[in-house]
mmCIF file of C-alpha atoms in Angstrom:
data_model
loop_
_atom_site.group_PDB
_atom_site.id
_atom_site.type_symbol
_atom_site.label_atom_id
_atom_site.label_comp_id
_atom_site.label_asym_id
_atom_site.label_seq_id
_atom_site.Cartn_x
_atom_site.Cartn_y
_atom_site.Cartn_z
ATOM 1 C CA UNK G 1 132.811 123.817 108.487
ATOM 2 C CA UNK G 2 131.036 126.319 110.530
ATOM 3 C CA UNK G 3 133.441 129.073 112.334
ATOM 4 C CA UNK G 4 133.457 130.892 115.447
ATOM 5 C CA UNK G 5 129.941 131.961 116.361
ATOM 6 C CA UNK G 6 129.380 135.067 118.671
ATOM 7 C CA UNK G 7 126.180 135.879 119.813
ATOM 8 C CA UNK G 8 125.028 138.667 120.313
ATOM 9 C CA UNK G 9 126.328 140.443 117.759
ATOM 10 C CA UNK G 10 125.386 144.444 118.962
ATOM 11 C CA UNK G 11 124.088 145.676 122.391
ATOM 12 C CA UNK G 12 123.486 148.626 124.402
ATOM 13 C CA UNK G 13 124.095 148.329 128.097
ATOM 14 C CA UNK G 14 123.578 151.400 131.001
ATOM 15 C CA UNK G 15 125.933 151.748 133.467
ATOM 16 C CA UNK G 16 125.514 149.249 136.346
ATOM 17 C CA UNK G 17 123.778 146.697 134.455
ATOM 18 C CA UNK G 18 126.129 143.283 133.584
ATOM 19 C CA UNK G 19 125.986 141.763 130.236
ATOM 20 C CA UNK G 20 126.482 137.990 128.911
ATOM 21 C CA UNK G 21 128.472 137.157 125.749
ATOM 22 C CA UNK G 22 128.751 133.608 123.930
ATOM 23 C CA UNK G 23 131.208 131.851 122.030
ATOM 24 C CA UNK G 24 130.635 128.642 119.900
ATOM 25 C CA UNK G 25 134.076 127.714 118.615
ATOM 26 C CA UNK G 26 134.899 125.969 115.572
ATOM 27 C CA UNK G 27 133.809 122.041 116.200
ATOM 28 C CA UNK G 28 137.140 120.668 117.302
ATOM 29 C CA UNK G 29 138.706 123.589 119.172
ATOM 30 C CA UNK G 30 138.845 123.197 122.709
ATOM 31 C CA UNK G 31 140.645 126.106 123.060
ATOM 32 C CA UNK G 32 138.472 129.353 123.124
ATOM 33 C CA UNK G 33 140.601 132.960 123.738
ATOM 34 C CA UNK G 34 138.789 136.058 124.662
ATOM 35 C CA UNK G 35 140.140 139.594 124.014
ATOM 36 C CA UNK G 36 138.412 143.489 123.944
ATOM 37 C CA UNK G 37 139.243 145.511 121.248
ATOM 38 C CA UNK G 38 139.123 149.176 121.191
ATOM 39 C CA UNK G 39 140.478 152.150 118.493
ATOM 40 C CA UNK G 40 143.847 152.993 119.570
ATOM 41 C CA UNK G 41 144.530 150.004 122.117
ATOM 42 C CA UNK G 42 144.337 147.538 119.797
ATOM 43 C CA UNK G 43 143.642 143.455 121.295
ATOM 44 C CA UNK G 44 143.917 143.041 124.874
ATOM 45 C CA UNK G 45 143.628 139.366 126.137
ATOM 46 C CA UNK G 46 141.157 139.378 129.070
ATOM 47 C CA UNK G 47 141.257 134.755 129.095
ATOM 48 C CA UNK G 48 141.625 131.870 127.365
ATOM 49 C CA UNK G 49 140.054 128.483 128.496
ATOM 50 C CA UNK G 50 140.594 124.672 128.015
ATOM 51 C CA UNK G 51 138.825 121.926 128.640
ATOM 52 C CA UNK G 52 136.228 124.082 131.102
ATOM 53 C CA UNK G 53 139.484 125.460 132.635
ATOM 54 C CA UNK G 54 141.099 129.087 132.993
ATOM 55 C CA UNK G 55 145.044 128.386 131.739
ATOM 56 C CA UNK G 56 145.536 132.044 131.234
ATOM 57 C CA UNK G 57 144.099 135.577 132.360
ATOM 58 C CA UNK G 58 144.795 138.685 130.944
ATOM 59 C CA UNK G 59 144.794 141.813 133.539
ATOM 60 C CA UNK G 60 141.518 142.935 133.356
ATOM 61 C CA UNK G 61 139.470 143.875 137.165
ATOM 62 C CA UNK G 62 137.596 141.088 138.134
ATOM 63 C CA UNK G 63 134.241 142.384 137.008
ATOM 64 C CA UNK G 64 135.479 140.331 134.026
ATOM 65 C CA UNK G 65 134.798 136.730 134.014
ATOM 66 C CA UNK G 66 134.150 133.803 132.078
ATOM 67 C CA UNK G 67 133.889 130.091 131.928
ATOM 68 C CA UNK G 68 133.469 127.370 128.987
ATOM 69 C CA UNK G 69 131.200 124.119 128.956
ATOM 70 C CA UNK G 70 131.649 120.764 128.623
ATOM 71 C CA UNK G 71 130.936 121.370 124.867
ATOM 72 C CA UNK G 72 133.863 124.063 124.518
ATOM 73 C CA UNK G 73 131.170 126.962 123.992
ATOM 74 C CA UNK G 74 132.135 129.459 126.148
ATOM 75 C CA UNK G 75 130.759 132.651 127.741
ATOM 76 C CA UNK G 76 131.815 136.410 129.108
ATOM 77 C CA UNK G 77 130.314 138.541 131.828
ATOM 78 C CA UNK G 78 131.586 141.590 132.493
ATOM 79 C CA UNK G 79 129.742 142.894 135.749
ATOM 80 C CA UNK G 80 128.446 146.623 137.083
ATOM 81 C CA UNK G 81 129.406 148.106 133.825
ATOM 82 C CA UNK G 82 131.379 151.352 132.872
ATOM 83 C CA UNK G 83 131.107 153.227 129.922
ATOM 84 C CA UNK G 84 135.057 152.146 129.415
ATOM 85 C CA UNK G 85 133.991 149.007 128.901
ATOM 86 C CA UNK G 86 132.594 149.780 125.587
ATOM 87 C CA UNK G 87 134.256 147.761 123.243
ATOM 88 C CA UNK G 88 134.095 145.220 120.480
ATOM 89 C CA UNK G 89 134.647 141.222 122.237
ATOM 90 C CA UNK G 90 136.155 139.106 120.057
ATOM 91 C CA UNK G 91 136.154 135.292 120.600
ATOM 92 C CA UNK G 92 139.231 133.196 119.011
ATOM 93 C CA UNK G 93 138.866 129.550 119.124
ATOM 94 C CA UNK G 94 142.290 126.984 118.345
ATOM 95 C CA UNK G 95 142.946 123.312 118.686
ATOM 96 C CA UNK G 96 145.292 123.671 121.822
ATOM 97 C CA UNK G 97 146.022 127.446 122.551
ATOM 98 C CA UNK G 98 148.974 126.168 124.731
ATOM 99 C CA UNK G 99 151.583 125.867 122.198
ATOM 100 C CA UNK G 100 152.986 128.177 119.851
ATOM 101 C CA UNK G 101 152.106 126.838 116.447
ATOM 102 C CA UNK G 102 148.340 126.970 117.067
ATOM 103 C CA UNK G 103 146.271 129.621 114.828
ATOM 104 C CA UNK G 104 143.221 131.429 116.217
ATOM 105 C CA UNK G 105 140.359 131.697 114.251
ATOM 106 C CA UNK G 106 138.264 134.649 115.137
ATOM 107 C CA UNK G 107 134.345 135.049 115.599
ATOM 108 C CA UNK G 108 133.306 138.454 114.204
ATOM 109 C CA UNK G 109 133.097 140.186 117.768
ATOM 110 C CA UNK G 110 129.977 141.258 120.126
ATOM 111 C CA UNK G 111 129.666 144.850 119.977
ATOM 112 C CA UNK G 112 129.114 146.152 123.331
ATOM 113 C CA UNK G 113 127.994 149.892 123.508
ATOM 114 C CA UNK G 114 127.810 151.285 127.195
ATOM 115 C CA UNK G 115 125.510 154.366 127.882
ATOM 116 C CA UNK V 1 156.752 143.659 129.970
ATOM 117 C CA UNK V 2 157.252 142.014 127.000
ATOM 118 C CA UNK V 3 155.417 144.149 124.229
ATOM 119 C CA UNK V 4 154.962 144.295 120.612
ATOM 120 C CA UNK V 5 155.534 147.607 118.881
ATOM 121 C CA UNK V 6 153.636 148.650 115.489
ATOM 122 C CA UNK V 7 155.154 151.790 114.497
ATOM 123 C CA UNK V 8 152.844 153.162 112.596
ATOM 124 C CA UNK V 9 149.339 153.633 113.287
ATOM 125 C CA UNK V 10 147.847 155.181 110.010
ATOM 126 C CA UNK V 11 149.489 154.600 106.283
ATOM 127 C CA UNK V 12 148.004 156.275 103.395
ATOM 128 C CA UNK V 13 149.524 154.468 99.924
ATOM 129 C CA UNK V 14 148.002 155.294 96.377
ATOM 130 C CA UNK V 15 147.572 151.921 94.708
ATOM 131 C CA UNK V 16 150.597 150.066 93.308
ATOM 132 C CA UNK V 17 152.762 151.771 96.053
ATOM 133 C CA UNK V 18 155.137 149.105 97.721
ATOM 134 C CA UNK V 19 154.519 148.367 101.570
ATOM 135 C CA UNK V 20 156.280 148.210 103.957
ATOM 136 C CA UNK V 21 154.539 147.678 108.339
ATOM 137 C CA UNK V 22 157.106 147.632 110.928
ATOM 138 C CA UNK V 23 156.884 145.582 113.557
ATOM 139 C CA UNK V 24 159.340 144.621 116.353
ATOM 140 C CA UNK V 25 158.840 143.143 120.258
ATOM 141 C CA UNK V 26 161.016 143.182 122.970
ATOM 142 C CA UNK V 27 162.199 139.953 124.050
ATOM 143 C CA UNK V 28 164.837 137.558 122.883
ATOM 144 C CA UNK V 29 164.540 133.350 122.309
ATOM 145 C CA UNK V 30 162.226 131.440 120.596
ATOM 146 C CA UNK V 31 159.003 133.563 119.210
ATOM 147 C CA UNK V 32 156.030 132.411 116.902
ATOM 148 C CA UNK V 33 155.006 135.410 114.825
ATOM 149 C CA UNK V 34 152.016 136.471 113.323
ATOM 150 C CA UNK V 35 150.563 139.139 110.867
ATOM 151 C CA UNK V 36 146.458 139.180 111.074
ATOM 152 C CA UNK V 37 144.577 141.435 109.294
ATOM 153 C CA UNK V 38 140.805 142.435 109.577
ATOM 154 C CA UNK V 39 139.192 143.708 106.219
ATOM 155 C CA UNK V 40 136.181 146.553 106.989
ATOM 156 C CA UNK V 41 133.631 144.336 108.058
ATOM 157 C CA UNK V 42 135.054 141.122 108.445
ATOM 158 C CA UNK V 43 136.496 138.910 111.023
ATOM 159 C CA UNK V 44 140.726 138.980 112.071
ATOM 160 C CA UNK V 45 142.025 136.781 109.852
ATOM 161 C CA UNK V 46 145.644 135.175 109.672
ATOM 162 C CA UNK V 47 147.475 136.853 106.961
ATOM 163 C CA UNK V 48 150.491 134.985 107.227
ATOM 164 C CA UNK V 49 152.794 133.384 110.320
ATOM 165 C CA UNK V 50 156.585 132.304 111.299
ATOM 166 C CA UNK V 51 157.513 129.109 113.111
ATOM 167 C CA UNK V 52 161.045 128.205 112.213
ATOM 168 C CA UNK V 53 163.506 127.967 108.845
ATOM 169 C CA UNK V 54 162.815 130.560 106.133
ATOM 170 C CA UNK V 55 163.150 133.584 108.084
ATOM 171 C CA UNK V 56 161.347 134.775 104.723
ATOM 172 C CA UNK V 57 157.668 133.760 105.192
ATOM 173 C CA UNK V 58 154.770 134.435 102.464
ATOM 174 C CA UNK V 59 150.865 134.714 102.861
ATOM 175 C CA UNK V 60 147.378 135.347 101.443
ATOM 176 C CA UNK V 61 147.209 138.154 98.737
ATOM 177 C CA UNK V 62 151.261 138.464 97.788
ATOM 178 C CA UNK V 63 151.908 139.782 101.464
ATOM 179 C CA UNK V 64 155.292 138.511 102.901
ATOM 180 C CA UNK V 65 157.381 138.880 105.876
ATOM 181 C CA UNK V 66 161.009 138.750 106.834
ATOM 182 C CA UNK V 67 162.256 137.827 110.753
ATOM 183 C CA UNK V 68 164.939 139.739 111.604
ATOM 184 C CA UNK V 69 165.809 137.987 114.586
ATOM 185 C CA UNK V 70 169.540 140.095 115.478
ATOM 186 C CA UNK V 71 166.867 143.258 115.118
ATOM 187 C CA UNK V 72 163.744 141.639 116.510
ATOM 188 C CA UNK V 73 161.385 142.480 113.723
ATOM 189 C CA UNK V 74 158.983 140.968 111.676
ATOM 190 C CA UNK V 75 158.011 143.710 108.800
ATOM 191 C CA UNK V 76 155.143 143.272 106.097
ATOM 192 C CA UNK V 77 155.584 143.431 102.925
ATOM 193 C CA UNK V 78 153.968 143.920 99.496
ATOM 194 C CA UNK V 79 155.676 144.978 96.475
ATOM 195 C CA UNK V 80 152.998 146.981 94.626
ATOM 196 C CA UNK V 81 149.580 147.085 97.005
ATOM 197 C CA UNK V 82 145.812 147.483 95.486
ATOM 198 C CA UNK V 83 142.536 149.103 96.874
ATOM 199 C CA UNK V 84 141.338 146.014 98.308
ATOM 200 C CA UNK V 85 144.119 145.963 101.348
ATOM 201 C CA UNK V 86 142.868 148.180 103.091
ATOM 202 C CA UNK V 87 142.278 147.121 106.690
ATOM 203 C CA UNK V 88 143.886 146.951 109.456
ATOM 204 C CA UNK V 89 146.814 144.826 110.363
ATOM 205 C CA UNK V 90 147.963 143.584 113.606
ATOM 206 C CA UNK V 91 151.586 141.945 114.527
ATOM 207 C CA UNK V 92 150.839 139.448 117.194
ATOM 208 C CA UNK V 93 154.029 137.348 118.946
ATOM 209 C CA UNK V 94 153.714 134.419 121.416
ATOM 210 C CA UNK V 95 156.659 132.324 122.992
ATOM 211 C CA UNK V 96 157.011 130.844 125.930
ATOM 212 C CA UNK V 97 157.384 133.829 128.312
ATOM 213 C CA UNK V 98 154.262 134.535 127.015
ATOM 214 C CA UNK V 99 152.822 130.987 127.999
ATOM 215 C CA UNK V 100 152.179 130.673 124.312
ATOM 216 C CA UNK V 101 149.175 134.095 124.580
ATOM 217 C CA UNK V 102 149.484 136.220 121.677
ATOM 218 C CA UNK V 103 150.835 139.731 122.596
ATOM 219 C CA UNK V 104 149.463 141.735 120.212
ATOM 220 C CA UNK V 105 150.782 145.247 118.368
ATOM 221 C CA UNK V 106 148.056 148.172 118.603
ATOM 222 C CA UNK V 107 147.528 147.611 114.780
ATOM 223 C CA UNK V 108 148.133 149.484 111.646
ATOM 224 C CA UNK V 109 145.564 151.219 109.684
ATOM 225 C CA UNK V 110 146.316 150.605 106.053
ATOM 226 C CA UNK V 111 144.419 152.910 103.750
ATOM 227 C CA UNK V 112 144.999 152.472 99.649
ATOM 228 C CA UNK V 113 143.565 155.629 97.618
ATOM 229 C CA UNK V 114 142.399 154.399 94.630
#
């Protein structure tokens, strides 16, 4: 079966402007987990949604936001950007990401490059 | 906080060295661990994971892990590693406290020399 789709996969971004990420997870999943990665600072969760619902944020400002359709795709904005923000997004889908025993399956990331 | 600690950032093995990737986090009770590693290129992937029973736990590509839980670690293992681990490999724990998220290690770069 198809995985985790991530679209788009690279883009370049000036300071200011806000940027739009999607997530198709694996047909199934309702859970769908979003985290930036960046050398040295590893995976930091930024949210994870359920059934169109925020269960869990991570502590990112709220120029960070997301939300996730009746379908379980889900999307990322990440407002007036800095070049900090800079970063690969990764989007992990799982059956229920509420209970310990579930296993994400990760998209292979927008690249987001900040000038 | 509740963190997970990856104590090295960089390893540099000639092939058919053994392996050994520390990890350990800092709460007590019931944890879910995780090893994931992400090949140059390629998506995270689950490398292997711990529930409950075998505190001995074996994955994909002869890697294998042992919870400590009296020292709170979960090292990787490999016995005699090739060119074709090299990646990066992340420790990731989730338990309740954690409302079941992943806390994640800042990862380990794993670098084989041919």
């Amino acid at each position: 079966k198809a995985g985790v789709t991530q679209t788009p996969r690279y883009l370049i971004k000036t300071r200011g402007q806000q940027v739009t990420l999607s997530c198709s997870p694996i047909s199934g999943h309702r859970s769908v987990s979003w985290y930036q990665q960046t050398p040295g600072q590893g995976l930091q969760f930024l949210f994870e949604y359920f059934s169109e619902t925020q269960r869990n944020k991570g502590n990112f400002p709220g120029r960070f936001s997301g939300r996730q359709f009746s379908n379980s795709r889900s999307e990322m904005n990440v407002s007036t950007l800095e070049l900090g923000d800079s970063a690969l997004y990764l989007c992990a889908s799982s059956l229920d990401g509420q209970t310990g025993a579930n296993v994400l399956t990760f998209g292979a990331g927008s690249r987001l490059t900040v000038l | 906080a509740q963190s997970v600690s990856q104590h090295n950032h960089h390893v540099i093995l000639s092939e058919a060295a053994s392996l050994e990737l520390g990890c350990n986090y800092s709460y007590g009770g019931t944890v879910n661990l995780f090893w994931y590693v992400q090949y140059p290129g390629q998506h995270l992937q689950l490398l292997l994971k711990y529930f409950s029973g075998d505190p001995l736990v074996k994955g994909i590509k002869g890697f294998e892990a042992e919870f400590i839980k009296s020292k709170f670690s979960f090292n990787l293992r490999k016995p005699s590693v090739q060119w074709s681990d090299t990646a990066e490999y992340f420790c990731a724990v989730n338990a309740g406290w954690s409302n079941y998220q992943l806390i994640w290690g800042a990862g380990t770069k794993l670098i084989i020399k041919p």
